[in-house]
mmCIF file of N, CA and C in Angstrom:
data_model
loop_
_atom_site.group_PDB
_atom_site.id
_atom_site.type_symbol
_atom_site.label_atom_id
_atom_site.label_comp_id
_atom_site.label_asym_id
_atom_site.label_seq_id
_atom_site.Cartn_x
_atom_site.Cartn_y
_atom_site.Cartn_z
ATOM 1 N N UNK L 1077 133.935 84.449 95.023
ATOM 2 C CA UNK L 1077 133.314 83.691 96.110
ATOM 3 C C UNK L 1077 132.491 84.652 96.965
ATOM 4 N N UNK L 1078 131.209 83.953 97.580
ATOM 5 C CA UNK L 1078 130.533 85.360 98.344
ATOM 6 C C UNK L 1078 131.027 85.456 99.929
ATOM 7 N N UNK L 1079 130.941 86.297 100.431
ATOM 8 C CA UNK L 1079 131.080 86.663 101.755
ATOM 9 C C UNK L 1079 129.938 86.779 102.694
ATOM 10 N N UNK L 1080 129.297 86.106 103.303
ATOM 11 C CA UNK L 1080 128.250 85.919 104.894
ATOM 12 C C UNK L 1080 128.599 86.805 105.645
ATOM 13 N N UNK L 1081 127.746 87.898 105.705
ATOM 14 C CA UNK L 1081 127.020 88.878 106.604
ATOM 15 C C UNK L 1081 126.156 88.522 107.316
ATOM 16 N N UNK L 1082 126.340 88.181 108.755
ATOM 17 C CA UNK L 1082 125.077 87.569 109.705
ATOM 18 C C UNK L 1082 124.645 88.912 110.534
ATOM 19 N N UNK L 1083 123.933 89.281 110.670
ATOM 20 C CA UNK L 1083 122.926 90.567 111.576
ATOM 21 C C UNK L 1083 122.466 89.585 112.406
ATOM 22 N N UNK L 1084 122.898 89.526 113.069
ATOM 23 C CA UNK L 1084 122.436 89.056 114.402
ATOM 24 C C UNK L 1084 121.288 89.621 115.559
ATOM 25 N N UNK L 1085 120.237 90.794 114.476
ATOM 26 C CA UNK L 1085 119.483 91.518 115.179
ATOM 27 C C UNK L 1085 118.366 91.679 114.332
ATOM 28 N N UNK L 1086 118.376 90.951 113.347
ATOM 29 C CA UNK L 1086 117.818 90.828 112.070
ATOM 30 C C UNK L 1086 116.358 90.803 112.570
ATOM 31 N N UNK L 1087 116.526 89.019 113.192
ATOM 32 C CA UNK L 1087 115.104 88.217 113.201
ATOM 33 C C UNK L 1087 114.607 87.647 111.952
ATOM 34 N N UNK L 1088 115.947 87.769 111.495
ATOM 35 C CA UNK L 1088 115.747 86.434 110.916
ATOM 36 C C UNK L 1088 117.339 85.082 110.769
ATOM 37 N N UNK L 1089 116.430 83.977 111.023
ATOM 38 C CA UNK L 1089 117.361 83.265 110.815
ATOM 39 C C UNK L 1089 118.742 83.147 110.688
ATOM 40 N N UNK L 1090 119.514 82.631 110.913
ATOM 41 C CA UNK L 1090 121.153 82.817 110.034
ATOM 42 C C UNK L 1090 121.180 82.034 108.994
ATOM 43 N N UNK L 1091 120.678 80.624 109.323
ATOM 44 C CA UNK L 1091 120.821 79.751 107.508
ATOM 45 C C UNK L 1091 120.374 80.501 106.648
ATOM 46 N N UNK L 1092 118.661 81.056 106.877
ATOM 47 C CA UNK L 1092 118.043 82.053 106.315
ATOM 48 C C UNK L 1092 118.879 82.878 105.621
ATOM 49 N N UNK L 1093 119.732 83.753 106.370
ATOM 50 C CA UNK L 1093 119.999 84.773 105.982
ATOM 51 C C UNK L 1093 121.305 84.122 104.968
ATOM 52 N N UNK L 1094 121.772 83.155 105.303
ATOM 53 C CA UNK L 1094 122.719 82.569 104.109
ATOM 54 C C UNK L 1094 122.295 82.235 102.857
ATOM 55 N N UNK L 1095 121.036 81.612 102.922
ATOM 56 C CA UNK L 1095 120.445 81.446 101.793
ATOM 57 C C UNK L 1095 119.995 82.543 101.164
ATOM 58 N N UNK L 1096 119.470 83.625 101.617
ATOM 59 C CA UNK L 1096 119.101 84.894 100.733
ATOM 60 C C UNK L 1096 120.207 85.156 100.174
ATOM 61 N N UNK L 1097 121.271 85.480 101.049
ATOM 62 C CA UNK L 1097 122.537 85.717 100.427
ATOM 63 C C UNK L 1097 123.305 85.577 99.411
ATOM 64 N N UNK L 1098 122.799 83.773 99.330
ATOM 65 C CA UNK L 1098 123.332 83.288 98.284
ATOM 66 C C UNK L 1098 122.530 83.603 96.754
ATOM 67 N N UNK L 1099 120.842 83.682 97.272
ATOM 68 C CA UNK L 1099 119.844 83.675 96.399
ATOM 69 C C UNK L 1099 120.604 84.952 95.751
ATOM 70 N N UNK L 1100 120.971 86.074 96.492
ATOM 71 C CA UNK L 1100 120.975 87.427 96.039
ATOM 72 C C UNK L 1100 122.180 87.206 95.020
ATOM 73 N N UNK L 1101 123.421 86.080 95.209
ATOM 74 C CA UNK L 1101 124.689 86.790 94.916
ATOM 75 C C UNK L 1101 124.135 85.720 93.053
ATOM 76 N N UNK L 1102 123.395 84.960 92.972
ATOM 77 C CA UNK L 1102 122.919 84.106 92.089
ATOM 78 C C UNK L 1102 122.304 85.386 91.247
ATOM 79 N N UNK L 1103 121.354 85.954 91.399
ATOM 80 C CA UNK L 1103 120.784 87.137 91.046
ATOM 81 C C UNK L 1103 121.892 87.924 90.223
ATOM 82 N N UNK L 1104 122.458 88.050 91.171
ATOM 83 C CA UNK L 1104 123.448 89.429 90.751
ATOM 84 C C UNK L 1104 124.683 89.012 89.774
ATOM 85 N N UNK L 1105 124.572 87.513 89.573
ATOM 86 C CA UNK L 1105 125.854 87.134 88.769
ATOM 87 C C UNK L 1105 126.692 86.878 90.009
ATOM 88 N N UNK L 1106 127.102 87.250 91.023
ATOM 89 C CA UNK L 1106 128.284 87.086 91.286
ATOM 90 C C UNK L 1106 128.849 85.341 91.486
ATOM 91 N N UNK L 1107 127.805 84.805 91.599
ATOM 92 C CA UNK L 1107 127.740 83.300 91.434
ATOM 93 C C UNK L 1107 127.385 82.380 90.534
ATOM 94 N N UNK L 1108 127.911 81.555 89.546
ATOM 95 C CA UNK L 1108 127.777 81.069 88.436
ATOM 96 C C UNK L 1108 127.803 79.609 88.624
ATOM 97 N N UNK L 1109 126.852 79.049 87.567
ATOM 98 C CA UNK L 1109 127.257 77.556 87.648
ATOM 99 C C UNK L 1109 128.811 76.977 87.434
ATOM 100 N N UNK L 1110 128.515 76.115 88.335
ATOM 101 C CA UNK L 1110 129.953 75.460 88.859
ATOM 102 C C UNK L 1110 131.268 76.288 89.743
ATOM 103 N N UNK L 1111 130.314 77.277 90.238
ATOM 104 C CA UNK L 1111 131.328 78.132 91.253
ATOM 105 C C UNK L 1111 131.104 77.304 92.426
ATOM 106 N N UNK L 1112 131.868 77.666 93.281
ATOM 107 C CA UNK L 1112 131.842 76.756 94.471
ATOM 108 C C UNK L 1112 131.711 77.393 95.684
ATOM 109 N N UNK L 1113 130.660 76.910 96.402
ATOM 110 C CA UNK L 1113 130.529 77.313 97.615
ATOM 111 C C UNK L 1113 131.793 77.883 98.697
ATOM 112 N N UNK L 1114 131.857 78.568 99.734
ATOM 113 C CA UNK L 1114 132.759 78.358 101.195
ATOM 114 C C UNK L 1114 132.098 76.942 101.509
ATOM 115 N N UNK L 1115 133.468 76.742 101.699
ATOM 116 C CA UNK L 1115 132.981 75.632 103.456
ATOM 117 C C UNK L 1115 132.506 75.846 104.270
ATOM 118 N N UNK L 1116 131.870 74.730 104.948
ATOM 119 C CA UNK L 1116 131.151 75.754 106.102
ATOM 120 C C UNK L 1116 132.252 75.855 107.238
ATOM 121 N N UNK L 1117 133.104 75.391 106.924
ATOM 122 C CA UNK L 1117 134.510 75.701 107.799
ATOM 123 C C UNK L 1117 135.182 77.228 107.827
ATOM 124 N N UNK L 1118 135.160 77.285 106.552
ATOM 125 C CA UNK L 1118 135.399 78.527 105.888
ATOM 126 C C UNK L 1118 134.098 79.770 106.210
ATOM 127 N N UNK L 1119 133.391 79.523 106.280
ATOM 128 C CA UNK L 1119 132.112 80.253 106.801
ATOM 129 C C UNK L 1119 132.135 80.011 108.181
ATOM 130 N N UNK L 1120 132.093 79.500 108.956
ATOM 131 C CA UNK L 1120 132.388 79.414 110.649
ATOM 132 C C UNK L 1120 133.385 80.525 111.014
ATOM 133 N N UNK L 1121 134.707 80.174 110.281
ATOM 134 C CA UNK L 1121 135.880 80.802 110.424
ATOM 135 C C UNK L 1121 135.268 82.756 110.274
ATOM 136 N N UNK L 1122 134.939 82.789 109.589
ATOM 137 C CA UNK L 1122 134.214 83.838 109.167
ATOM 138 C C UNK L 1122 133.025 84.640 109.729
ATOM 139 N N UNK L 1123 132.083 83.712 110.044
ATOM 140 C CA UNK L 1123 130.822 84.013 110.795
ATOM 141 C C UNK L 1123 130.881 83.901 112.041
ATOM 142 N N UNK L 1124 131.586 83.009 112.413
ATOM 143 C CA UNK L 1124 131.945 82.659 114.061
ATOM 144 C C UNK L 1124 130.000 81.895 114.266
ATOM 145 N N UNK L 1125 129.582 81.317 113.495
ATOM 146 C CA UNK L 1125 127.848 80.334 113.281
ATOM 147 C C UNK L 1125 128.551 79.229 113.895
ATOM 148 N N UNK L 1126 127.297 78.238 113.894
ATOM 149 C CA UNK L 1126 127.622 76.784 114.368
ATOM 150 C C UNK L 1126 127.815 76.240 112.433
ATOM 151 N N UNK L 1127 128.485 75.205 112.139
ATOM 152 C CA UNK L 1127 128.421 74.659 111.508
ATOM 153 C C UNK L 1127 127.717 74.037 110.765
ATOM 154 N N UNK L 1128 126.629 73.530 111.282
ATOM 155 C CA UNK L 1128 125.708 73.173 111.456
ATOM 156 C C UNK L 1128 124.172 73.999 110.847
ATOM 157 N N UNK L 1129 124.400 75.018 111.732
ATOM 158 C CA UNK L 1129 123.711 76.221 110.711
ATOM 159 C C UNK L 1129 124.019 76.351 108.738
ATOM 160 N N UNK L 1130 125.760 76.345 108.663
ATOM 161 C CA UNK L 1130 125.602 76.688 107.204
ATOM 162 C C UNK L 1130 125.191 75.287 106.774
ATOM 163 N N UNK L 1131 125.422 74.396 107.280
ATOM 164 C CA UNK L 1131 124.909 73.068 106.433
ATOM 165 C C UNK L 1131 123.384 72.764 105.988
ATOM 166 N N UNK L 1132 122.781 73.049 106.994
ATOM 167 C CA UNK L 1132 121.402 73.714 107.165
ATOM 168 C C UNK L 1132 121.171 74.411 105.959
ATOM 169 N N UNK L 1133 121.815 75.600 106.060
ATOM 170 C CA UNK L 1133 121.359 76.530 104.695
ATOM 171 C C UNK L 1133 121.734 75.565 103.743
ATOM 172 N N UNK L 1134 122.851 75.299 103.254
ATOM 173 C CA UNK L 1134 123.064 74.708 101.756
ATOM 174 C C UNK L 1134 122.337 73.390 101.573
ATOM 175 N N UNK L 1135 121.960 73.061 102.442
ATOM 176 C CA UNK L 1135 120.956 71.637 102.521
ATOM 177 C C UNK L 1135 119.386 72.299 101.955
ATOM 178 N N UNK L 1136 119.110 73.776 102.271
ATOM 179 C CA UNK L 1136 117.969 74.351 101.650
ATOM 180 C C UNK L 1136 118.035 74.920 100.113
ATOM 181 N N UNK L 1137 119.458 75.099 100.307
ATOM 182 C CA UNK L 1137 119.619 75.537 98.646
ATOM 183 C C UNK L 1137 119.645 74.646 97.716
ATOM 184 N N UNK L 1138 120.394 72.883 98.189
ATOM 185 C CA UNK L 1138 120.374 71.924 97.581
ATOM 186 C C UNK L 1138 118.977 71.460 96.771
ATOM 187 N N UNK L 1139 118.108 71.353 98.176
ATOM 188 C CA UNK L 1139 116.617 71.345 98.195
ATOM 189 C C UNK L 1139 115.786 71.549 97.243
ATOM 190 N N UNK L 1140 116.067 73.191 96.664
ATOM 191 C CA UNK L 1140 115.638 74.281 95.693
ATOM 192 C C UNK L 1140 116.727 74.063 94.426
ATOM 193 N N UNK L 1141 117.665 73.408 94.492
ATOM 194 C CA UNK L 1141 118.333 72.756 93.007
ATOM 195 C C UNK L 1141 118.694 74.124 92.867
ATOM 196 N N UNK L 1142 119.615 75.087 93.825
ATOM 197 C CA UNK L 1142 120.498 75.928 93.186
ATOM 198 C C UNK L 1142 122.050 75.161 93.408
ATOM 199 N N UNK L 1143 122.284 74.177 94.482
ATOM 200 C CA UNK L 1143 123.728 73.857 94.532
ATOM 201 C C UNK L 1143 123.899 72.447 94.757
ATOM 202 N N UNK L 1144 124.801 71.708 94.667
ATOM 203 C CA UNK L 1144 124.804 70.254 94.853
ATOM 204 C C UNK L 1144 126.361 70.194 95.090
ATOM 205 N N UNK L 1145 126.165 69.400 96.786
ATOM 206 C CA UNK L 1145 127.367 68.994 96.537
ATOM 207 C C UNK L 1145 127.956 67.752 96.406
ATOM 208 N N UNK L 1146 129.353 68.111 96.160
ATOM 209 C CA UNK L 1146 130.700 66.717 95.608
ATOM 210 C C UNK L 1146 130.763 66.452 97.393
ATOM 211 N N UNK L 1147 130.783 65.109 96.841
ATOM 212 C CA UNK L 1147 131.885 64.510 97.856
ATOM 213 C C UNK L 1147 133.438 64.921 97.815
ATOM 214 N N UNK L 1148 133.785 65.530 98.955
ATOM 215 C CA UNK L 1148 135.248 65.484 99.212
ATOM 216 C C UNK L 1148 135.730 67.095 98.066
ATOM 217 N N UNK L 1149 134.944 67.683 97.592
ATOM 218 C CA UNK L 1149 135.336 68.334 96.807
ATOM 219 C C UNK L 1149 134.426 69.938 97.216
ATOM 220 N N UNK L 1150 133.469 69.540 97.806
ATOM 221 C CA UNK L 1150 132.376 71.151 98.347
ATOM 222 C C UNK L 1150 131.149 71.320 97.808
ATOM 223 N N UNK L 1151 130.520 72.828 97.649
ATOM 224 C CA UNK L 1151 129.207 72.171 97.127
ATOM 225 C C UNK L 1151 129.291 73.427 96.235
ATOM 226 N N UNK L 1152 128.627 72.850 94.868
ATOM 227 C CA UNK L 1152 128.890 73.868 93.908
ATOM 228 C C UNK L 1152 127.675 74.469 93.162
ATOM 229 N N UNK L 1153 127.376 75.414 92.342
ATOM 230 C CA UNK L 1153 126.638 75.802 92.313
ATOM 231 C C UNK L 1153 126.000 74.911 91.005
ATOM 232 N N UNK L 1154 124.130 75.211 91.216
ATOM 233 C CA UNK L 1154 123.824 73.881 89.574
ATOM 234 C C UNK L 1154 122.945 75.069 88.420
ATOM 235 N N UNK L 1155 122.541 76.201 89.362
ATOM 236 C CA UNK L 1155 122.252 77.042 88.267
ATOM 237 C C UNK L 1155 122.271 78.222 88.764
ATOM 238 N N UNK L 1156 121.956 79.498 88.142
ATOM 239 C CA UNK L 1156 121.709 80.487 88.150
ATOM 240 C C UNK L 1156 120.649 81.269 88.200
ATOM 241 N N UNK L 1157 120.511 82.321 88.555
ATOM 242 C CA UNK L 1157 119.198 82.980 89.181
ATOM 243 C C UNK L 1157 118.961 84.240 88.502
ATOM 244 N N UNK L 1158 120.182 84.626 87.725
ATOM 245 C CA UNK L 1158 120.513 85.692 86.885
ATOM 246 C C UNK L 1158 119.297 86.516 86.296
ATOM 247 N N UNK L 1159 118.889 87.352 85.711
ATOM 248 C CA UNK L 1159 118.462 87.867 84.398
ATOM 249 C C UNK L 1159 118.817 89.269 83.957
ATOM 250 N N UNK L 1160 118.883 89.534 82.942
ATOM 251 C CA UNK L 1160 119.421 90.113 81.899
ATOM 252 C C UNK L 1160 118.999 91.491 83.001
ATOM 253 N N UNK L 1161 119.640 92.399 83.230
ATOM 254 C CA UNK L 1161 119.475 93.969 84.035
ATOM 255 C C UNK L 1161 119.742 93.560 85.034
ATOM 256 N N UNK L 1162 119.853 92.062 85.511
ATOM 257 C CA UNK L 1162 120.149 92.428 87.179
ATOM 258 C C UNK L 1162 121.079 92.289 87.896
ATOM 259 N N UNK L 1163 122.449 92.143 86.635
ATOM 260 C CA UNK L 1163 123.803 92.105 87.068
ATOM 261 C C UNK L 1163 124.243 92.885 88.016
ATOM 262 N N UNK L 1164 125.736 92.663 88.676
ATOM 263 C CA UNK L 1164 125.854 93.512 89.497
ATOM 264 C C UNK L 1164 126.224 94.690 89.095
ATOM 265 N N UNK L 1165 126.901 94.472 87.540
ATOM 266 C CA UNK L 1165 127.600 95.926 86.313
ATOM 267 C C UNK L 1165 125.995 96.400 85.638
ATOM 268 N N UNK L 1166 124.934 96.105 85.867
ATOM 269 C CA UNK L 1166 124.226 96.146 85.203
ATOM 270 C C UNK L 1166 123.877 98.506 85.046
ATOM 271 N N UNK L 1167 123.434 98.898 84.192
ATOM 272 C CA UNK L 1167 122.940 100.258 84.324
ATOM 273 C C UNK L 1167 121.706 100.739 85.313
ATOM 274 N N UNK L 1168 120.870 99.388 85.333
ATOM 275 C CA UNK L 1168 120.054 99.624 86.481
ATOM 276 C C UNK L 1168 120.212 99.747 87.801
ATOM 277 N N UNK L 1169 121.384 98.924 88.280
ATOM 278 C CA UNK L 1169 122.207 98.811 89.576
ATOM 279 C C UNK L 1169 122.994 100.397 89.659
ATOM 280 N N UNK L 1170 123.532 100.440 88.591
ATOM 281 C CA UNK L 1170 124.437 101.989 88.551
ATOM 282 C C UNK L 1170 123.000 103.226 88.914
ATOM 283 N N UNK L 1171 122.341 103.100 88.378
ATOM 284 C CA UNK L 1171 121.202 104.038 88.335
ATOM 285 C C UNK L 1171 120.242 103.766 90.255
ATOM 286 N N UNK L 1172 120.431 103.038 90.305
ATOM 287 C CA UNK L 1172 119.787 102.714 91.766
ATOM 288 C C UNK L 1172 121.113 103.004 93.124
ATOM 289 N N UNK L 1173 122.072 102.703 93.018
ATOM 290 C CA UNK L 1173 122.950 103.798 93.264
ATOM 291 C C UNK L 1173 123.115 105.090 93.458
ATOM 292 N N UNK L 1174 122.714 105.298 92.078
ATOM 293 C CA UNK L 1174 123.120 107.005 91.883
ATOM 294 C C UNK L 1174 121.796 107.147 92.896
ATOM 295 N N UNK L 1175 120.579 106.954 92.895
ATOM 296 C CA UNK L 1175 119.593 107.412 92.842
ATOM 297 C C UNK L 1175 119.904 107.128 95.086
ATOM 298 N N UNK L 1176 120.347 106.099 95.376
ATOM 299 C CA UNK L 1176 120.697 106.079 96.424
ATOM 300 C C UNK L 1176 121.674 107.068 97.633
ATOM 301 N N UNK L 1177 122.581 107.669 96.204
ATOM 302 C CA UNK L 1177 123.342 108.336 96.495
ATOM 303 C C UNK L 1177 122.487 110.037 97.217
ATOM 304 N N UNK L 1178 121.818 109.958 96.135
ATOM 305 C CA UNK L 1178 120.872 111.410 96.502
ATOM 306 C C UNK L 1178 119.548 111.571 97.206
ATOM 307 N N UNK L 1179 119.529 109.587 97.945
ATOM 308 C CA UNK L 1179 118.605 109.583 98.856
ATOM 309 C C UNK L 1179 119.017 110.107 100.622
ATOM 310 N N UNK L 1180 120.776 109.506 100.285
ATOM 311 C CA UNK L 1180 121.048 109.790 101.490
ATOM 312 C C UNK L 1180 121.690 111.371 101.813
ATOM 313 N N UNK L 1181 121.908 112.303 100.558
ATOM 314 C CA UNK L 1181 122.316 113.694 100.842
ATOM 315 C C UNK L 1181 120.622 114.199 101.077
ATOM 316 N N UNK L 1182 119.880 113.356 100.335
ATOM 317 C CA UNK L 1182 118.227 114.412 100.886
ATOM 318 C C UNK L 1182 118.192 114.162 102.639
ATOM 319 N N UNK L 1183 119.224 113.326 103.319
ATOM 320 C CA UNK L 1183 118.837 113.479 104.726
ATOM 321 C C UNK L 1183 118.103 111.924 105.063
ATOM 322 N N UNK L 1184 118.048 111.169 104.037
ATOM 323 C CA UNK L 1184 117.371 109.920 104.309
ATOM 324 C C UNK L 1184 118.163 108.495 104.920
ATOM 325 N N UNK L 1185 118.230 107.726 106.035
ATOM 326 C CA UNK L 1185 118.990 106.915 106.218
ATOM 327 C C UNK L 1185 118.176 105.450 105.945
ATOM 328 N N UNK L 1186 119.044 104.653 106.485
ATOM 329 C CA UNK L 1186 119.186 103.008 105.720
ATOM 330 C C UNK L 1186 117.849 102.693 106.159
ATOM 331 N N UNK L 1187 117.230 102.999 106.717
ATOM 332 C CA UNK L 1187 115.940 102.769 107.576
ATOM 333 C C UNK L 1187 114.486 103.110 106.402
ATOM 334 N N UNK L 1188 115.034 104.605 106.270
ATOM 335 C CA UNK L 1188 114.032 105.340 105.515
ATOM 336 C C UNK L 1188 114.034 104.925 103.925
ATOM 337 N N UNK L 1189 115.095 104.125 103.828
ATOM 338 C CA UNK L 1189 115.464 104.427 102.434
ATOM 339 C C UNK L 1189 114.740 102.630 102.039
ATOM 340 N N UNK L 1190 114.702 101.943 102.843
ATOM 341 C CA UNK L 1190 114.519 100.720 102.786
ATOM 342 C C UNK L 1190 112.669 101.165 103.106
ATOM 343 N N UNK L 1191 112.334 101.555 103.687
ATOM 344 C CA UNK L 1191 110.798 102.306 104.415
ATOM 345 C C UNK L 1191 110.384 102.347 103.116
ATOM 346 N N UNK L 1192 110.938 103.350 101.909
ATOM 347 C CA UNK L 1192 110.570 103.969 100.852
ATOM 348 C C UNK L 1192 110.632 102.861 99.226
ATOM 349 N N UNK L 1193 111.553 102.542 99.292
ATOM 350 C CA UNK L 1193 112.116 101.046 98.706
ATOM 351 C C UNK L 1193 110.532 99.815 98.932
ATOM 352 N N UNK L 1194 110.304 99.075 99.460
ATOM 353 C CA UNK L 1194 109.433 98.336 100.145
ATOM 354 C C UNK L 1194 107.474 98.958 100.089
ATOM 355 N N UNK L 1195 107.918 100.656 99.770
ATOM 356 C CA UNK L 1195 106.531 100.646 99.549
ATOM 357 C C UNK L 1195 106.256 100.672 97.792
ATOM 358 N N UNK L 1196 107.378 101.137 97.271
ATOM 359 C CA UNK L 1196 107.281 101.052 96.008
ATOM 360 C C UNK L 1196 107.385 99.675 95.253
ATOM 361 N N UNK L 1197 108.216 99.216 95.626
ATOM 362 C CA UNK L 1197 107.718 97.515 95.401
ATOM 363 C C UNK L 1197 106.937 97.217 96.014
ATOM 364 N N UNK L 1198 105.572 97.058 97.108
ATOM 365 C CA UNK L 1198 104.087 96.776 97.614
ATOM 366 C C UNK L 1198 103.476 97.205 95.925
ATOM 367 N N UNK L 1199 103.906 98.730 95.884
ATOM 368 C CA UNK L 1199 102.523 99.585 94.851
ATOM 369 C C UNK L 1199 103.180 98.712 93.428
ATOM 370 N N UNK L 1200 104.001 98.207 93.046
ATOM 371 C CA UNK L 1200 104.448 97.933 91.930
ATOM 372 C C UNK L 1200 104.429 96.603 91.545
ATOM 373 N N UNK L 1201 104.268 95.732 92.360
ATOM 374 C CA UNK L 1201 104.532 94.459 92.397
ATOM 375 C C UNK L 1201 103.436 93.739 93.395
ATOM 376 N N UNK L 1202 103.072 93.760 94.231
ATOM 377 C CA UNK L 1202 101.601 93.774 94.911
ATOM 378 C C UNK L 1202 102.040 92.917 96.201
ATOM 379 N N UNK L 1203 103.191 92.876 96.464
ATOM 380 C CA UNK L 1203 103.928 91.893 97.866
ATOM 381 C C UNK L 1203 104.238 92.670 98.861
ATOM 382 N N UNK L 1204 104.070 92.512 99.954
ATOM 383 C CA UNK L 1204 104.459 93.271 100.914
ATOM 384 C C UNK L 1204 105.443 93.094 101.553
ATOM 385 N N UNK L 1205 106.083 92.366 101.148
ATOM 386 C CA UNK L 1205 107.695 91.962 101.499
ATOM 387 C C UNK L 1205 108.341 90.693 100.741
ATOM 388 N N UNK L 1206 109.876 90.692 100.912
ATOM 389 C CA UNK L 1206 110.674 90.079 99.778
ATOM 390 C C UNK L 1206 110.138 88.769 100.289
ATOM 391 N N UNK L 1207 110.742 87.425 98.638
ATOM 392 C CA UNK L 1207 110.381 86.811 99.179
ATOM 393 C C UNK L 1207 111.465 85.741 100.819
ATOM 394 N N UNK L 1208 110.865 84.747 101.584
ATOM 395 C CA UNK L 1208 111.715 84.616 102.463
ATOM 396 C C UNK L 1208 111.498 85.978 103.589
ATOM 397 N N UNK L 1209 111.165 87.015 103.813
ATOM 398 C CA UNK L 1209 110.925 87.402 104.320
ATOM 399 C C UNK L 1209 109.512 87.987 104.877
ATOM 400 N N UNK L 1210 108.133 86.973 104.179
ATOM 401 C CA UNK L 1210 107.276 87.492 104.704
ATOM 402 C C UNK L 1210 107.013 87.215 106.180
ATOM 403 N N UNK L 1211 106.105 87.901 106.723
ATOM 404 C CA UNK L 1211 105.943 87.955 108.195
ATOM 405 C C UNK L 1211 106.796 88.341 109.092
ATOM 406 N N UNK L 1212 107.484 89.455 108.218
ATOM 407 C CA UNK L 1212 107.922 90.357 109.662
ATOM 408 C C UNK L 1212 108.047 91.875 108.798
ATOM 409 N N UNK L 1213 106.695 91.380 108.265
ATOM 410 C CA UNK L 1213 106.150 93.559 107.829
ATOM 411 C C UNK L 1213 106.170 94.035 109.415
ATOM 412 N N UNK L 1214 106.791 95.099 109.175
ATOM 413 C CA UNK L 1214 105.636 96.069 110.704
ATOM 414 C C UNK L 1214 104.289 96.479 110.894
ATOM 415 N N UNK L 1215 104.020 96.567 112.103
ATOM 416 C CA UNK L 1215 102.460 96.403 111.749
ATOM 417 C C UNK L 1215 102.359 98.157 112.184
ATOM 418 N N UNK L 1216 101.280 98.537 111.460
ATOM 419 C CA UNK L 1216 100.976 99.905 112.070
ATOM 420 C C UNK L 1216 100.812 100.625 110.615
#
């Protein structure tokens, strides 16, 4: 089941940020068809959000035909976002790691490392930010 991390300093959203969340844990495998959401009870309890908020989000994920829910039963997942390398066991994940590992003994923090991250996906991929998060590049 995934766990909701709200940054509350983000600027962005909280449903937002539930839905990436979820987008991400779909990605990564950790969420499979017919896994089942938290409640948003269970996510309140957790997030200390309005309710209302996670319903919000899964009402956007519904939207986008990643989850649907049961009556009386929660809301479960209808597909997957997966592909082949982008597991969470995957060697590329291990290798982006490692490679993380020796970003932060070069002296580099979460800031810089994300700074450096973001320009190499711009030069590689031609976006200037993920998606769901455009419009809040820095300007300068």
């Amino acid at each position: 089941m995934v766990e909701y991390r709200i940054d509350r300093r983000s600027g962005i959203a909280t449903y937002l940020q539930i839905v990436q969340q979820t987008k991400q844990a779909l990605r990564l495998g950790l969420l499979e068809p017919g896994d089942r959401l938290p409640t948003a009870k269970e996510v309140v309890a957790a997030t200390a959000i309005n309710p209302n908020t996670v319903l919000k989000a899964y009402r956007e994920l519904e939207r986008e035909g990643l989850v649907e829910p049961r009556p009386g039963l929660g809301t479960f997942v209808r597909r997957s976002l997966a592909r082949p390398g982008a597991a969470a066991d995957s060697p590329l994940r291990a290798e982006l790691a490692d490679w993380t590992d020796r970003a932060r003994a070069a002296g580099l923090d979460r800031e810089d490392v994300t700074a450096l991250v973001a320009s190499v996906l711009e030069e590689r991929f031609g976006e200037t930010a993920a998606p769901g998060e455009r419009g809040h590049k820095e300007n300068g």
